[in-house]
XYZ file of C-alpha atoms in Angstrom:
329
model
C -5.853 25.422 -25.068
C -7.453 27.914 -23.118
C -8.010 27.362 -19.230
C -11.883 27.328 -19.627
C -11.575 24.732 -22.245
C -9.809 22.346 -19.959
C -11.700 19.217 -18.807
C -12.988 19.875 -15.216
C -11.680 17.491 -12.789
C -12.691 16.959 -9.260
C -10.204 16.904 -6.573
C -10.436 16.825 -2.639
C -8.494 19.899 -1.746
C -5.136 21.191 -2.369
C -2.540 20.641 0.657
C -3.200 19.489 3.969
C -3.958 15.941 5.319
C -5.383 14.554 2.210
C -4.916 17.245 -0.444
C -3.305 17.142 -3.679
C 0.207 18.259 -3.307
C 0.827 21.819 -3.908
C 3.949 21.315 -6.213
C 1.756 18.960 -8.326
C -1.030 21.573 -8.907
C 0.956 23.713 -11.164
C 1.278 20.450 -13.576
C -2.125 19.433 -13.308
C -3.551 22.758 -14.050
C -1.769 22.506 -17.392
C -4.185 19.702 -18.451
C -7.132 20.131 -16.289
C -9.418 22.662 -14.693
C -9.285 21.515 -10.902
C -12.385 21.755 -8.743
C -12.045 21.262 -5.014
C -14.906 19.748 -3.437
C -15.658 22.738 -1.532
C -16.005 24.649 -4.786
C -18.179 21.817 -6.058
C -20.682 21.895 -3.067
C -21.049 25.553 -3.320
C -21.956 25.307 -7.059
C -23.315 21.973 -8.017
C -25.772 23.050 -10.519
C -23.002 24.568 -12.699
C -20.174 22.282 -12.147
C -22.188 18.749 -11.743
C -22.676 18.791 -15.754
C -19.068 19.908 -16.360
C -17.042 17.620 -14.300
C -15.780 14.452 -16.331
C -13.251 13.006 -14.204
C -12.250 12.596 -10.415
C -8.610 12.561 -9.268
C -8.505 10.569 -6.040
C -5.366 11.210 -4.036
C -5.217 9.471 -0.726
C -8.692 7.972 -0.958
C -10.226 11.397 -1.384
C -12.671 12.679 -2.255
C -15.111 9.908 -1.300
C -17.156 8.585 -4.103
C -20.422 7.357 -3.243
C -24.101 6.914 -4.861
C -25.016 10.379 -4.122
C -22.013 11.908 -5.648
C -22.264 9.780 -8.645
C -25.769 10.683 -9.495
C -24.816 14.490 -9.299
C -21.939 14.072 -11.899
C -23.876 12.752 -14.965
C -20.769 13.199 -17.190
C -18.158 11.586 -15.050
C -15.994 9.146 -17.275
C -13.300 8.215 -14.817
C -12.039 7.895 -11.151
C -8.211 7.921 -11.219
C -7.046 6.627 -8.157
C -3.545 6.976 -6.615
C -1.658 3.918 -5.531
C -2.562 0.169 -5.951
C -5.273 -0.643 -3.609
C -8.891 0.034 -4.799
C -10.837 -1.497 -1.598
C -12.098 1.910 -0.675
C -13.931 1.968 -4.168
C -17.132 0.155 -5.001
C -16.303 -0.973 -8.452
C -19.904 -2.299 -9.168
C -21.548 0.894 -8.323
C -19.080 2.822 -10.553
C -19.450 0.425 -13.585
C -23.343 0.702 -13.249
C -22.853 4.567 -13.962
C -20.553 3.761 -16.841
C -17.393 5.208 -14.919
C -14.041 3.653 -15.476
C -11.251 3.331 -12.676
C -7.593 3.319 -12.864
C -4.781 3.031 -10.335
C -0.959 3.244 -10.344
C 0.503 -0.269 -9.510
C 3.700 0.007 -11.540
C 4.486 3.486 -10.282
C 4.628 2.399 -6.479
C 6.301 -1.104 -7.074
C 10.053 -0.241 -6.601
C 9.752 2.185 -3.632
C 7.548 -0.396 -2.030
C 9.891 -3.286 -2.508
C 12.737 -1.142 -1.127
C 10.379 -0.318 1.984
C 9.963 -4.025 2.426
C 13.579 -4.689 2.788
C 14.050 -1.606 4.948
C 11.605 -3.145 7.276
C 13.220 -6.363 7.187
C 16.790 -4.881 7.843
C 15.529 -2.725 10.375
C 13.412 -5.278 12.350
C 16.124 -8.170 12.186
C 19.297 -5.825 13.301
C 16.954 -3.986 15.938
C 17.717 -0.733 14.535
C 15.015 1.356 16.157
C 16.027 -0.201 19.696
C 19.658 0.360 18.765
C 19.039 3.981 18.041
C 17.143 4.676 21.253
C 19.897 3.120 23.148
C 22.629 4.997 21.444
C 21.012 8.487 22.014
C 19.443 7.741 25.620
C 20.915 10.051 28.458
C 20.750 6.949 30.692
C 23.122 4.887 28.320
C 26.520 4.176 30.044
C 27.818 1.207 27.847
C 26.663 -0.933 25.039
C 26.017 -4.589 25.882
C 27.964 -7.130 24.178
C 25.212 -9.470 24.132
C 22.784 -7.016 22.480
C 22.129 -9.182 19.044
C 19.961 -9.150 16.077
C 19.254 -11.668 13.711
C 20.801 -12.447 10.271
C 19.040 -11.443 6.848
C 21.930 -12.874 4.698
C 21.270 -16.557 4.252
C 17.869 -16.578 5.839
C 14.471 -17.806 4.244
C 11.968 -15.270 2.980
C 8.510 -16.304 2.429
C 6.613 -13.946 0.164
C 2.861 -14.178 0.269
C 1.682 -12.408 -2.843
C 4.420 -12.590 -5.575
C 2.833 -9.962 -7.810
C 4.715 -6.845 -9.236
C 5.892 -5.811 -5.876
C 6.565 -9.186 -4.363
C 8.800 -10.129 -7.321
C 10.808 -6.885 -6.947
C 11.402 -7.702 -3.273
C 12.598 -11.407 -4.427
C 15.005 -9.879 -6.749
C 16.448 -7.714 -3.886
C 16.429 -10.690 -1.476
C 18.434 -12.587 -4.017
C 21.290 -10.258 -3.424
C 21.432 -11.055 0.151
C 21.538 -14.979 -0.681
C 18.127 -15.640 0.731
C 16.243 -18.686 0.185
C 13.065 -17.363 -1.427
C 9.548 -19.159 -0.898
C 6.232 -17.925 -2.284
C 2.606 -18.461 -2.127
C 0.383 -16.911 -4.874
C -2.918 -17.642 -6.503
C -0.832 -18.695 -9.648
C 2.556 -20.118 -9.843
C 4.930 -18.218 -11.918
C 6.832 -19.563 -14.927
C 9.809 -21.432 -14.415
C 11.969 -18.749 -15.962
C 10.793 -16.236 -13.432
C 11.272 -18.635 -10.644
C 14.768 -19.343 -11.649
C 15.793 -15.741 -11.882
C 15.187 -15.123 -8.198
C 15.784 -18.693 -7.077
C 11.960 -18.879 -5.659
C 10.232 -22.038 -4.651
C 6.544 -22.208 -4.852
C 4.410 -23.109 -2.147
C 0.976 -24.242 -3.103
C -0.109 -24.140 0.334
C 0.259 -21.143 2.615
C 0.854 -23.437 5.730
C 3.939 -24.756 3.976
C 5.392 -21.277 3.445
C 4.585 -20.099 7.082
C 6.350 -23.297 8.767
C 9.679 -22.667 7.012
C 10.178 -18.974 6.471
C 12.348 -16.803 8.825
C 10.599 -13.869 7.415
C 7.145 -13.775 6.362
C 6.285 -10.788 3.655
C 2.626 -9.877 3.239
C 2.254 -8.436 -0.420
C -1.147 -9.303 -1.469
C -4.033 -7.239 -2.908
C -7.439 -7.024 -1.033
C -10.006 -10.026 -1.965
C -12.340 -11.787 0.235
C -9.858 -14.411 0.312
C -7.099 -12.225 1.788
C -9.393 -10.648 4.431
C -7.456 -11.654 7.771
C -5.507 -14.084 5.802
C -2.978 -14.153 8.766
C -4.846 -14.930 11.878
C -4.081 -16.924 15.306
C -3.911 -20.340 13.330
C -1.475 -18.898 10.812
C 0.850 -17.130 13.382
C 1.150 -20.329 15.414
C 2.404 -22.158 12.529
C 5.357 -19.806 12.075
C 8.727 -20.172 13.788
C 9.188 -18.650 17.156
C 12.264 -16.813 15.592
C 10.138 -15.589 12.584
C 9.239 -11.896 11.640
C 5.957 -10.700 10.150
C 6.218 -7.836 7.880
C 3.199 -6.247 6.110
C 3.591 -3.966 3.238
C -0.023 -4.863 1.692
C -3.079 -3.406 3.236
C -3.981 -2.494 6.838
C -7.294 -0.566 6.088
C -9.316 -3.836 5.809
C -7.320 -6.276 7.871
C -5.086 -8.578 5.865
C -3.732 -9.312 9.389
C -5.948 -9.876 12.395
C -4.293 -7.503 14.724
C -5.630 -8.593 17.806
C -4.307 -12.001 17.136
C -0.838 -10.441 16.372
C -0.641 -8.582 19.580
C -1.415 -11.881 21.244
C 1.142 -13.965 19.302
C 3.947 -11.191 19.947
C 3.133 -11.038 23.755
C 3.330 -14.975 23.997
C 6.405 -14.926 21.884
C 4.633 -17.115 19.338
C 6.803 -15.073 16.669
C 9.623 -13.002 17.519
C 8.786 -9.601 15.847
C 6.618 -7.600 13.274
C 7.365 -4.741 10.924
C 4.225 -3.109 9.797
C 3.844 -0.317 7.182
C 0.264 -0.512 7.183
C -2.178 -0.972 10.231
C -5.894 -0.812 10.947
C -7.004 2.277 11.686
C -4.082 4.344 10.389
C -2.726 5.925 12.724
C -3.266 3.583 15.402
C -4.873 4.744 18.772
C -2.046 6.407 20.717
C -2.658 3.405 23.508
C -2.477 0.468 21.041
C -0.504 -2.274 22.311
C 1.540 -2.664 19.142
C 3.031 0.975 19.619
C 4.471 -0.175 22.893
C 6.338 -3.224 21.828
C 9.997 -3.239 21.547
C 9.640 -6.200 19.146
C 7.374 -4.147 16.648
C 8.178 -1.487 14.146
C 5.289 0.732 12.869
C 5.785 3.240 9.984
C 3.151 5.665 8.509
C 2.255 3.778 5.404
C 5.146 5.367 3.500
C 5.840 2.384 0.964
C 5.549 4.706 -2.001
C 6.418 7.925 -0.311
C 9.194 9.304 -2.282
C 9.208 12.444 -4.194
C 9.928 10.847 -7.712
C 7.267 8.013 -7.453
C 4.352 10.487 -5.971
C 5.327 12.558 -9.308
C 5.087 9.296 -11.355
C 1.844 8.583 -9.849
C 0.582 12.089 -10.633
C 1.691 11.571 -14.257
C 0.014 8.107 -14.598
C -3.146 9.394 -13.337
C -3.356 12.269 -15.737
C -2.720 9.785 -18.505
C -5.425 7.575 -17.546
C -7.851 10.633 -17.223
C -6.770 11.884 -20.773
C -7.119 8.632 -22.427
C -10.725 7.838 -20.872
C -11.905 11.403 -21.899
C -10.440 10.930 -25.456
C -12.425 7.628 -25.769
C -9.168 5.563 -25.863
C -7.950 2.573 -23.777
C -7.151 3.728 -20.160
C -3.765 2.901 -18.932
C -3.933 0.692 -15.731
C -7.587 0.429 -16.010
C -9.124 -1.609 -12.991
C -11.597 -4.216 -14.395
C -14.230 -5.814 -12.220
């Protein structure tokens, strides 16, 4: 297929903070004629009619009513990652535009990240590293202790694809697994990982040594964990969040207060609001908090698979075929 015959696909930019990875561009150009937002804005009249898909990498480009009205032949927005709370699904549907994401591509790495955060927090790895490399350290105190992961209880809030993969990993640590979900999994799935269903979130919070948040963003999960929920947790418990920070699954003010007052022992967060946090934010100054820069799916292989999934979704939509990983209202 000649280059000029390839579908026109809108991207934000190449490289930089939000851009498509430079080493992905060569592969994408085999399938699409890529148009950056800068190129589009310079030539709306010509390009607006030709763009049939948006390749959204790290929530960019921003899709709003004005952009949709200028792209009359748009068929699909292919979104990287799982979360789609930055997209107005009703608005897109009203313009006949499909949406896809990449939930299966990110699940393995994100589950690995959950275990990494749990182990790092429980064994105080960041504190230990700082002690080990500090020029002021003269000896390692014998009473500097962490907490056990093996044999502890893990409460998984949101036993979807990622949550279940975490349970599979936790089973290898002989952890007691509790979970809270909108729907109970079947008995075979529960038995495979030794998971016990908690119909009420409160029951899970009261029992778990580690509480892992792995939920999608819905009106029901907005500020799912606040002051009351934190006070239900054990004073020795750790909160781990790998789900969403952008629209607050966790009430961060309540979390800061709970950590300061030792209502819970520690927190390990791969997501925050905003990202990054202001440099003077209290969470960044606490020894019992680990914050990572939303890197749950950030491995070379997974990001390549995400790109391939998005490419397949765009191609299917433009061919009038069922869209892999289509997000439905």
